[in-house]
Each structure stands twice: as structure tokens, then as C-alpha cells.
Coordinates of C-alpha atoms in Angstrom, one line a residue:
M1069 CA 71.9 67.3 70.1
S1070 CA 71.4 64.1 72.2
L1071 CA 74.1 61.5 72.6
Q1072 CA 72.1 59.0 70.5
S1073 CA 71.8 61.6 67.8
S1074 CA 75.5 62.3 67.9
L1075 CA 76.3 58.7 67.6
R1076 CA 73.8 58.4 64.7
C1077 CA 75.7 61.2 62.9
L1078 CA 79.0 59.5 63.6
W1079 CA 77.9 56.0 62.5
A1080 CA 75.7 56.9 59.6
G1081 CA 78.0 59.6 58.3
M1082 CA 76.0 62.7 59.2
A1083 CA 73.5 61.8 56.4
L1084 CA 70.8 61.1 58.9
C1085 CA 71.1 64.2 61.1
A1086 CA 68.8 67.1 61.2
G1087 CA 71.5 69.3 59.9
A1088 CA 72.5 67.1 57.1
S1089 CA 71.7 69.8 54.5
L1090 CA 74.9 71.6 55.7
W1091 CA 76.7 68.8 53.8
A1092 CA 74.3 68.6 50.8
G1093 CA 75.8 66.9 47.8
E1094 CA 75.0 65.2 44.5
V1095 CA 74.4 61.5 43.9
E1096 CA 74.9 60.2 40.4
V1097 CA 73.1 56.8 40.0
L1098 CA 73.3 54.2 37.3
H1099 CA 70.0 52.4 37.2
Y1100 CA 67.4 50.8 34.9
W1101 CA 64.2 51.9 36.5
T1102 CA 62.5 53.4 33.5
S1103 CA 59.0 51.7 33.4
G1104 CA 56.0 53.5 34.7
G1105 CA 55.9 52.3 38.3
E1106 CA 59.7 52.2 38.6
A1107 CA 60.0 55.7 37.2
K1108 CA 57.5 57.0 39.8
S1109 CA 59.5 55.3 42.5
V1110 CA 62.7 57.0 41.3
A1111 CA 60.9 60.4 41.2
E1112 CA 59.9 59.8 44.8
L1113 CA 63.4 58.8 45.8
K1114 CA 64.7 62.0 44.2
G1115 CA 62.2 64.0 46.2
M1116 CA 63.3 62.3 49.5
M1117 CA 66.9 63.2 48.6
A1118 CA 65.9 66.8 47.8
Q1119 CA 64.3 67.2 51.2
R1120 CA 67.8 66.9 52.6
G1121 CA 69.2 69.3 50.0
H1122 CA 70.9 66.6 48.0
T1123 CA 70.5 66.5 44.2
W1124 CA 70.2 63.4 42.0
R1125 CA 71.7 62.9 38.6
D1126 CA 70.9 59.9 36.4
F1127 CA 73.8 58.0 34.9
T1128 CA 72.3 56.9 31.6
V1129 CA 73.9 54.8 28.8
T1130 CA 71.6 53.5 26.1
G1131 CA 71.6 50.2 24.3
G1132 CA 73.3 46.8 24.8
G1133 CA 70.9 45.5 27.4
G1134 CA 73.0 47.0 30.1
Q1135 CA 76.3 45.8 28.7
N1136 CA 77.1 49.2 27.3
A1137 CA 76.4 50.8 30.6
M1138 CA 78.8 48.4 32.4
A1139 CA 81.5 49.1 29.9
V1140 CA 81.2 52.9 30.4
L1141 CA 81.0 52.4 34.2
K1142 CA 84.2 50.5 34.2
Q1143 CA 86.0 53.1 32.2
R1144 CA 84.8 55.9 34.5
V1145 CA 85.6 54.0 37.7
L1146 CA 89.1 53.1 36.6
A1147 CA 89.6 56.8 35.6
G1148 CA 88.7 57.9 39.1
N1149 CA 85.3 59.3 38.2
A1150 CA 82.9 56.8 39.7
P1151 CA 79.2 57.5 40.3
A1152 CA 77.7 57.3 43.8
A1153 CA 75.9 54.0 43.1
A1154 CA 75.1 51.5 40.3
N1155 CA 72.5 48.9 39.9
I1156 CA 74.7 45.8 40.2
K1157 CA 73.7 42.4 41.6
G1158 CA 74.9 38.9 42.6
P1159 CA 78.5 37.8 42.1
A1160 CA 79.1 40.9 40.0
I1161 CA 79.2 42.9 43.3
Q1162 CA 82.2 40.8 44.4
E1163 CA 83.9 41.3 41.0
W1164 CA 83.7 45.0 41.4
A1165 CA 84.8 44.8 45.1
E1166 CA 87.9 43.0 44.1
L1167 CA 88.9 46.1 42.1
N1168 CA 89.0 47.9 45.5
V1169 CA 86.5 50.6 44.2
L1170 CA 83.5 50.0 46.4
T1171 CA 83.0 51.8 49.8
S1172 CA 82.2 50.1 53.1
L1173 CA 78.7 50.5 54.4
D1174 CA 79.4 48.7 57.6
A1175 CA 78.9 51.7 59.9
M1176 CA 75.4 52.3 58.7
A1177 CA 74.6 48.6 58.4
S1178 CA 75.6 48.0 62.0
F1179 CA 73.6 50.9 63.3
E1180 CA 70.5 50.0 61.2
R1181 CA 71.0 46.3 62.0
W1182 CA 71.0 45.1 58.5
D1183 CA 72.2 41.6 59.6
E1184 CA 69.0 41.2 61.6
V1185 CA 66.5 42.4 58.9
L1186 CA 68.1 40.6 55.9
P1187 CA 68.2 36.8 55.3
K1188 CA 71.8 35.7 55.6
V1189 CA 72.0 34.3 52.1
V1190 CA 71.0 37.8 50.8
A1191 CA 73.2 39.7 53.2
D1192 CA 76.2 37.7 52.2
Q1193 CA 75.7 38.7 48.6
M1194 CA 75.8 42.4 49.6
K1195 CA 79.2 41.9 51.3
Y1196 CA 82.8 41.5 50.3
K1197 CA 85.1 39.9 52.8
G1198 CA 82.4 40.3 55.4
R1199 CA 81.8 44.0 54.9
Y1200 CA 78.7 45.5 53.3
V1201 CA 79.4 47.2 49.9
A1202 CA 75.9 47.2 48.4
V1203 CA 72.3 47.8 49.3
P1204 CA 69.4 45.4 48.4
V1205 CA 66.1 47.0 47.5
N1206 CA 63.7 44.1 46.7
V1207 CA 63.1 40.4 46.1
H1208 CA 61.7 38.9 43.0
R1209 CA 60.6 35.3 43.3
V1210 CA 61.6 33.4 40.1
N1211 CA 59.9 30.0 40.6
W1212 CA 56.4 31.0 39.8
L1213 CA 53.8 29.3 37.6
W1214 CA 51.2 31.7 36.2
A1215 CA 47.8 30.5 34.8
N1216 CA 44.8 31.9 33.1
S1217 CA 41.8 31.0 35.3
A1218 CA 39.3 30.9 32.5
V1219 CA 41.5 28.6 30.3
L1220 CA 41.9 26.2 33.2
K1221 CA 38.2 26.1 33.8
K1222 CA 37.4 25.5 30.1
A1223 CA 40.0 22.7 30.0
G1224 CA 38.6 21.1 33.2
V1225 CA 41.7 21.7 35.3
A1226 CA 40.2 22.1 38.8
T1227 CA 43.4 22.4 40.9
L1228 CA 46.9 23.9 40.3
P1229 CA 49.6 21.2 39.8
K1230 CA 51.7 20.4 42.8
N1231 CA 54.2 18.1 41.0
Y1232 CA 55.1 17.3 37.4
D1233 CA 52.8 14.4 37.0
E1234 CA 49.9 16.7 37.8
F1235 CA 51.4 19.4 35.6
F1236 CA 51.5 17.2 32.5
A1237 CA 48.0 15.9 33.2
A1238 CA 46.8 19.5 33.3
A1239 CA 48.8 20.4 30.2
D1240 CA 47.2 17.5 28.3
K1241 CA 43.7 18.8 29.1
I1242 CA 44.6 22.4 28.1
K1243 CA 46.1 21.2 24.8
A1244 CA 43.1 19.0 24.1
A1245 CA 40.8 22.0 24.7
G1246 CA 42.5 23.9 21.9
F1247 CA 44.9 26.2 23.9
V1248 CA 48.6 26.5 24.1
A1249 CA 49.4 24.6 27.3
V1250 CA 52.7 26.5 28.1
A1251 CA 53.5 30.0 26.9
H1252 CA 57.2 30.3 26.5
G1253 CA 59.6 32.8 24.9
G1254 CA 62.5 31.1 23.3
Q1255 CA 65.4 33.2 24.6
D1256 CA 68.3 31.6 26.6
W1257 CA 67.5 33.3 29.9
Q1258 CA 63.8 32.3 29.6
D1259 CA 64.9 28.7 28.8
F1260 CA 67.0 28.6 31.9
T1261 CA 64.3 30.2 34.0
V1262 CA 62.1 27.2 33.2
F1263 CA 65.1 24.8 33.7
E1264 CA 66.1 26.0 37.1
S1265 CA 62.5 25.7 38.3
V1266 CA 62.4 22.1 36.9
V1267 CA 65.6 21.2 38.7
L1268 CA 64.3 22.7 41.9
G1269 CA 61.0 20.9 41.6
V1270 CA 62.4 17.5 40.6
A1271 CA 65.4 17.2 42.9
G1272 CA 64.9 19.8 45.7
P1273 CA 66.8 22.9 46.9
A1274 CA 69.8 21.0 48.4
F1275 CA 70.4 19.4 45.0
Y1276 CA 69.8 22.7 43.2
D1277 CA 72.4 24.4 45.4
K1278 CA 74.9 21.6 44.8
A1279 CA 74.4 21.3 41.1
L1280 CA 73.6 24.8 39.8
V1281 CA 75.2 27.0 42.4
K1282 CA 78.3 25.0 43.5
L1283 CA 78.6 23.3 40.1
D1284 CA 79.4 20.0 41.7
R1285 CA 80.4 17.5 39.0
A1286 CA 78.8 14.5 40.7
A1287 CA 75.5 16.4 40.9
L1288 CA 75.7 17.6 37.4
S1289 CA 76.1 14.1 36.1
S1290 CA 73.6 12.4 38.4
D1291 CA 70.3 10.6 37.8
E1292 CA 68.5 13.6 39.3
M1293 CA 70.0 15.9 36.7
K1294 CA 69.1 13.4 33.9
K1295 CA 65.5 13.3 35.1
S1296 CA 65.4 17.1 35.3
L1297 CA 66.5 17.3 31.7
E1298 CA 63.9 14.8 30.6
V1299 CA 61.1 16.8 32.3
F1300 CA 62.5 20.0 30.9
R1301 CA 62.4 18.6 27.3
R1302 CA 59.0 17.2 27.8
I1303 CA 57.7 20.7 28.6
K1304 CA 58.8 21.9 25.2
G1305 CA 56.2 19.7 23.6
Y1306 CA 53.5 21.8 25.1
T1307 CA 54.7 25.2 23.7
D1308 CA 53.8 26.7 20.4
D1309 CA 56.0 26.8 17.3
K1310 CA 56.3 30.6 17.3
S1311 CA 58.1 30.9 20.7
L1312 CA 61.7 31.3 19.4
G1313 CA 63.0 34.7 20.2
R1314 CA 59.7 36.0 21.7
D1315 CA 60.0 38.5 24.5
W1316 CA 58.8 37.4 27.9
N1317 CA 56.1 40.1 28.2
V1318 CA 54.6 39.2 24.8
T1319 CA 54.6 35.6 26.0
T1320 CA 52.7 36.7 29.2
E1321 CA 50.1 38.4 27.0
M1322 CA 49.3 34.9 25.6
V1323 CA 48.2 33.9 29.1
I1324 CA 46.5 37.2 29.8
N1325 CA 44.5 37.0 26.5
G1326 CA 43.4 33.5 27.1
K1327 CA 45.5 31.9 24.3
A1328 CA 47.6 29.9 26.7
G1329 CA 47.2 28.2 30.1
F1330 CA 50.5 28.3 31.9
Q1331 CA 53.8 30.3 32.0
F1332 CA 56.9 29.8 34.1
M1333 CA 58.2 33.3 34.9
G1334 CA 59.3 35.5 37.8
D1335 CA 56.9 37.8 39.5
W1336 CA 57.7 40.7 37.2
A1337 CA 55.1 39.0 35.1
K1338 CA 52.4 40.0 37.6
G1339 CA 52.9 43.6 36.6
E1340 CA 51.6 42.7 33.1
F1341 CA 48.5 41.0 34.5
L1342 CA 47.8 44.0 36.8
A1343 CA 48.4 46.5 33.9
A1344 CA 45.8 44.6 31.9
G1345 CA 43.3 45.1 34.7
Q1346 CA 43.3 41.5 35.9
T1347 CA 42.9 40.4 39.5
P1348 CA 45.0 37.7 41.1
G1349 CA 42.9 34.8 42.3
K1350 CA 40.1 35.7 39.9
D1351 CA 41.4 36.3 36.4
F1352 CA 44.8 34.7 36.9
T1353 CA 46.5 32.5 39.5
C1354 CA 50.0 32.5 40.9
S1355 CA 51.5 29.4 42.4
A1356 CA 54.9 28.0 43.0
A1357 CA 56.3 26.0 40.1
P1358 CA 55.5 22.2 40.5
G1359 CA 57.3 20.7 43.4
T1360 CA 58.8 24.0 44.7
D1361 CA 56.2 25.2 47.2
K1362 CA 58.7 24.7 50.0
A1363 CA 61.6 26.5 48.2
Y1364 CA 62.3 29.9 46.8
T1365 CA 64.6 31.1 44.0
F1366 CA 65.4 34.8 44.5
N1367 CA 66.5 37.6 42.2
V1368 CA 67.5 40.7 44.2
D1369 CA 68.0 44.2 42.7
S1370 CA 70.8 46.0 44.6
F1371 CA 73.0 49.0 44.4
A1372 CA 76.8 48.9 44.8
M1373 CA 78.2 52.0 46.4
F1374 CA 81.5 53.4 44.9
Q1375 CA 84.3 55.2 46.7
L1376 CA 83.9 58.9 46.4
K1377 CA 86.4 61.7 47.1
G1378 CA 84.3 64.6 48.3
W1379 CA 82.8 64.9 51.8
E1380 CA 79.5 66.2 50.5
A1381 CA 79.2 63.4 47.9
Q1382 CA 79.9 60.8 50.6
K1383 CA 77.2 62.2 52.8
A1384 CA 74.7 62.2 50.0
Q1385 CA 75.7 58.7 49.1
G1386 CA 75.2 57.6 52.8
Y1387 CA 71.7 59.1 52.9
L1388 CA 70.8 57.3 49.6
A1389 CA 71.8 54.0 51.1
Y1390 CA 69.8 54.8 54.2
L1391 CA 66.7 55.5 52.1
L1392 CA 67.0 52.5 49.9
M1393 CA 67.0 50.1 52.9
G1394 CA 64.3 52.2 54.7
K1395 CA 60.8 50.7 55.3
D1396 CA 59.1 53.6 53.5
F1397 CA 60.9 53.2 50.2
Q1398 CA 60.9 49.4 50.4
E1399 CA 57.1 49.4 50.6
K1400 CA 56.4 52.1 48.0
F1401 CA 58.9 50.8 45.5
N1402 CA 57.9 47.1 45.7
L1403 CA 54.1 47.9 45.5
R1404 CA 54.9 49.3 42.1
K1405 CA 57.6 46.8 41.0
G1406 CA 55.7 43.6 41.6
S1407 CA 58.4 42.3 43.9
I1408 CA 58.4 42.3 47.7
P1409 CA 60.5 44.1 50.3
V1410 CA 63.9 42.5 51.0
R1411 CA 63.6 43.5 54.7
L1412 CA 62.1 40.8 56.9
G1413 CA 59.1 41.6 59.1
M1414 CA 57.6 44.2 56.8
P1415 CA 53.8 44.7 56.9
M1416 CA 52.2 43.3 53.8
D1417 CA 48.6 44.5 54.2
K1418 CA 48.8 46.8 51.2
F1419 CA 50.2 44.1 48.9
D1420 CA 48.2 41.7 46.7
E1421 CA 47.7 38.0 47.4
C1422 CA 50.6 36.9 45.2
A1423 CA 53.0 39.2 47.0
K1424 CA 51.6 38.1 50.4
T1425 CA 52.3 34.4 49.4
S1426 CA 55.7 35.4 48.2
S1427 CA 56.6 37.2 51.4
K1428 CA 55.3 34.3 53.6
D1429 CA 57.4 31.8 51.6
F1430 CA 60.4 34.2 51.6
V1431 CA 60.4 34.3 55.4
A1432 CA 59.8 30.5 55.7
T1433 CA 62.5 29.5 53.3
S1434 CA 65.0 31.9 54.7
A1435 CA 64.5 30.2 58.1
S1436 CA 64.6 26.6 56.7
G1437 CA 67.6 27.1 54.4
T1438 CA 65.6 26.5 51.2
L1439 CA 66.0 30.1 49.9
V1440 CA 68.4 29.8 46.9
P1441 CA 69.7 32.3 44.4
S1442 CA 68.4 32.3 40.8
V1443 CA 71.1 31.1 38.4
A1444 CA 69.1 32.4 35.4
H1445 CA 69.1 35.9 36.7
G1446 CA 72.6 36.4 37.7
M1447 CA 72.5 35.7 41.4
A1448 CA 74.7 32.7 41.7
L1449 CA 77.5 32.4 39.1
S1450 CA 80.1 34.6 37.5
S1451 CA 78.9 36.2 34.3
A1452 CA 81.0 33.8 32.2
Q1453 CA 79.7 30.7 33.9
Q1454 CA 76.2 32.0 33.7
A1455 CA 76.4 32.6 30.0
A1456 CA 77.9 29.1 29.4
M1457 CA 75.1 27.4 31.5
R1458 CA 72.4 29.3 29.6
S1459 CA 73.9 28.4 26.3
A1460 CA 74.2 24.7 27.1
V1461 CA 70.6 24.5 28.4
S1462 CA 69.2 26.6 25.5
E1463 CA 71.0 24.4 23.0
F1464 CA 69.4 21.3 24.5
W1465 CA 66.0 22.9 24.4
N1466 CA 66.3 24.0 20.8
N1467 CA 68.1 21.0 19.3
D1468 CA 66.0 17.8 19.6
K1469 CA 69.0 15.8 18.2
L1470 CA 71.0 16.5 21.4
T1471 CA 70.6 13.7 23.9
V1472 CA 70.4 14.0 27.7
N1473 CA 73.9 12.7 27.9
D1474 CA 75.0 15.4 25.4
A1475 CA 73.5 18.0 27.7
L1476 CA 75.2 16.5 30.7
S1477 CA 78.6 16.8 29.0
K1478 CA 78.0 20.5 28.2
L1479 CA 77.0 21.2 31.8
L1480 CA 80.0 19.4 33.1
A1481 CA 82.2 21.5 30.8
V1482 CA 81.1 24.6 32.8
S1483 CA 81.9 23.1 36.2
A1484 CA 85.4 24.5 36.5
P1485 CA 86.1 26.1 39.9
K1486 CA 84.1 29.3 40.4
Q1487 CA 85.9 32.5 40.1
K1488 CA 87.0 34.0 43.4

């Protein structure tokens, strides 16, 4: 074995070596990849693990939208029976790390140069006190505006809106033509998905970071926030009266079927268009939400790696981390998921036009400092703060009697110091 191979074995924990099967082990993984394309990706990942002699076991807990799974996970971890990895993201990674139950991935991250292939804002979320404890697998862009091309043509909308003046002008035309201008599902996370895109488009990424990520009280009570709330409420007037409680994918079907013109939603919506046999740029369009073409709100799926006792299990875990960040898996998984690789510099020739735009903007915003975490999707605040922000915004959306100042007061109530 060469010196380089020897060092690779040392730094990456033997998992990458030709003789890794001598230390074959089992990885138990908590994940939510159950849809068609995601399930195929998991099957492929299992096959890659099996080639090294490792076995994969799904950690499954049904119901509760993931909350039940987190409760069972915590019980097992505290009892000393942790799985190898769990699908955890954003500040929740730090919360688990504070319990001293996550393992350091710094050796592999250093050898594989993760700091060079990940944007700093993403890499920082994978670390605790400067050390990698989680692996990112993809990037979803949240600040998208989806549109039905035929509806826009029938309504006389020739160009996609670049700002909210243009958006409302287009929405008026769509409404006058007999369509629902804005397809929206009235659930708190969907309300906040629209709201954060409005804040980003009205006031810019620096303000977004100050107000929604850092919860700065001056920003939360500013004229920019007031204007954002006014624009947000105005959008509601272009939705239909059956939106309350409607799931996002059912809402996307309204755009797909030509019943609605626009939808604010992350790029997981693209999977619904593609599954319906539609082509981007022809049957539907993807563009940055008004005013946000130079910014990017990200939602990153990641896996936190737990401390394991057995040598074989540790080696299998190390190889799993290596595969998840590898170019091969990042390409295959994201082609099916609708997202893009989190690694910078990945070839995008196999991806569709929406993904190519997303990748170009991801690289550009990571360089310009306008890549910001999605609050709506758990990338910026503690779980308690996120829930409180969602509730305040959703209440404002649903209760026309609440004034903008009422909403400001509710947002300010959330602006206690962030949990450390």
C-alpha cells in the first residue's frame, strides 16, 4: 500500500481503503427518503455500501411529521443506542451536538477538503465549535416563483415579474382572465415560505439576515418590515378561498392543470411538474421570486453522525459520510430530488434548466454573501423560535382584523436572544 493510501486509511478511518471489507459493519440511518426518486437513491446508496461489505438498516418511526421520530431518536441516543446517522438539519444539528452525542468528521472533511467545496454559510451549519459533525447532501432553493406558461399567455403576461409592482400588474391580468392568480396552501410553513421571499424581495438579503435570522429588534420594527407585511397581505387577495389547510403539492397541481398562474414554493415543486410530464421553459417557468434574483434562500438536507462504540460500525459510518459527500451520489440523488448538489463546481450538464439556474445563482450568491438560510424550513432559528415566527405570520395572513402594527408586535415578541 502506498504512503498516500496509508494516510487515506488513517485520515478517513479505513473506510476508503481497498481492504475496508475487513472492517465491514452495519449502518442504521434515520431518514425520510420515501418518495419514488428518493427511494431509488436510497437503494443505490445501499448498494454502494454493500459493495464494501457494509449493511444498511432503516430507522423508521411512523407518524407525527417527523416529531415522533425525533422523540424516539432522543430516547435511544440518551440510552446509549444511537443510530449511525439521522436526517437532521439547521440549528437542530447544534442542539444535538450540545448533548455531546455527535462524532467529529474533521479527519475526513480535512482530507476531502470540504471547506473548499462547500460555501462557508453551509459548512458552518454542519459544524459545532468549528468541527464537522454532519454531512450535507443537497441544496433546495426556496425563493422560487413557478408559473403556468399557457395561463400567462392567455392573460397577456409577456414577461415574468422582476419586482412586486410588475407582479401585481401580472396578477391583475391573470385574475381578470378568469384564473386564480396565486396558488397557495394555507398552512403556517407555506405562509412563511411566501413571507420570507417577500421580505427578501422588498428589503434585500442584508435586511433579511438582520431581521429574520438575527432577529434584530430595530429591523423587525422598521419601515422595511412594515412594507413587507403590506405586500404579503396584498398577495392574499389573489389567492382562492379554498386554500386554508391545502397541501403544497395539491396547490402545485392548480398551476400544473392551468387553474392558477403563480405559486411561491421551493424547488421540490419542480418534481410535481416533471412527474406530470411537463417541460421547464415550455409548459412551466421557474424564476426567482420578485426582487430576489440576486439572492438565494437555501434549505439543505443533511445527516448528523452519532458517536458509535464498535470499530466496525465506526468504519461503516465513515464510509457512509464519504459516499454522501461524493460527486457520484450528489449528482444521482439530486437529479431525482429536484434539488442541486451542495458541492461547488459540480458539472450540471445532466440537469434541467431550472437546476442550472439554481446552481449558477447558488455559486454567485455564495461568493457575494447573499446566500441566506430559509427561516421557513428550519435553517436559521431554533425550533421554538421558528414555530413562534410561523405562528405570528400565519395569524396575520389569516386574520384580516390584525393590523401591520399588531404583526410587528408579535414578531418582536419572538426576538429574545437566540438559543446557544
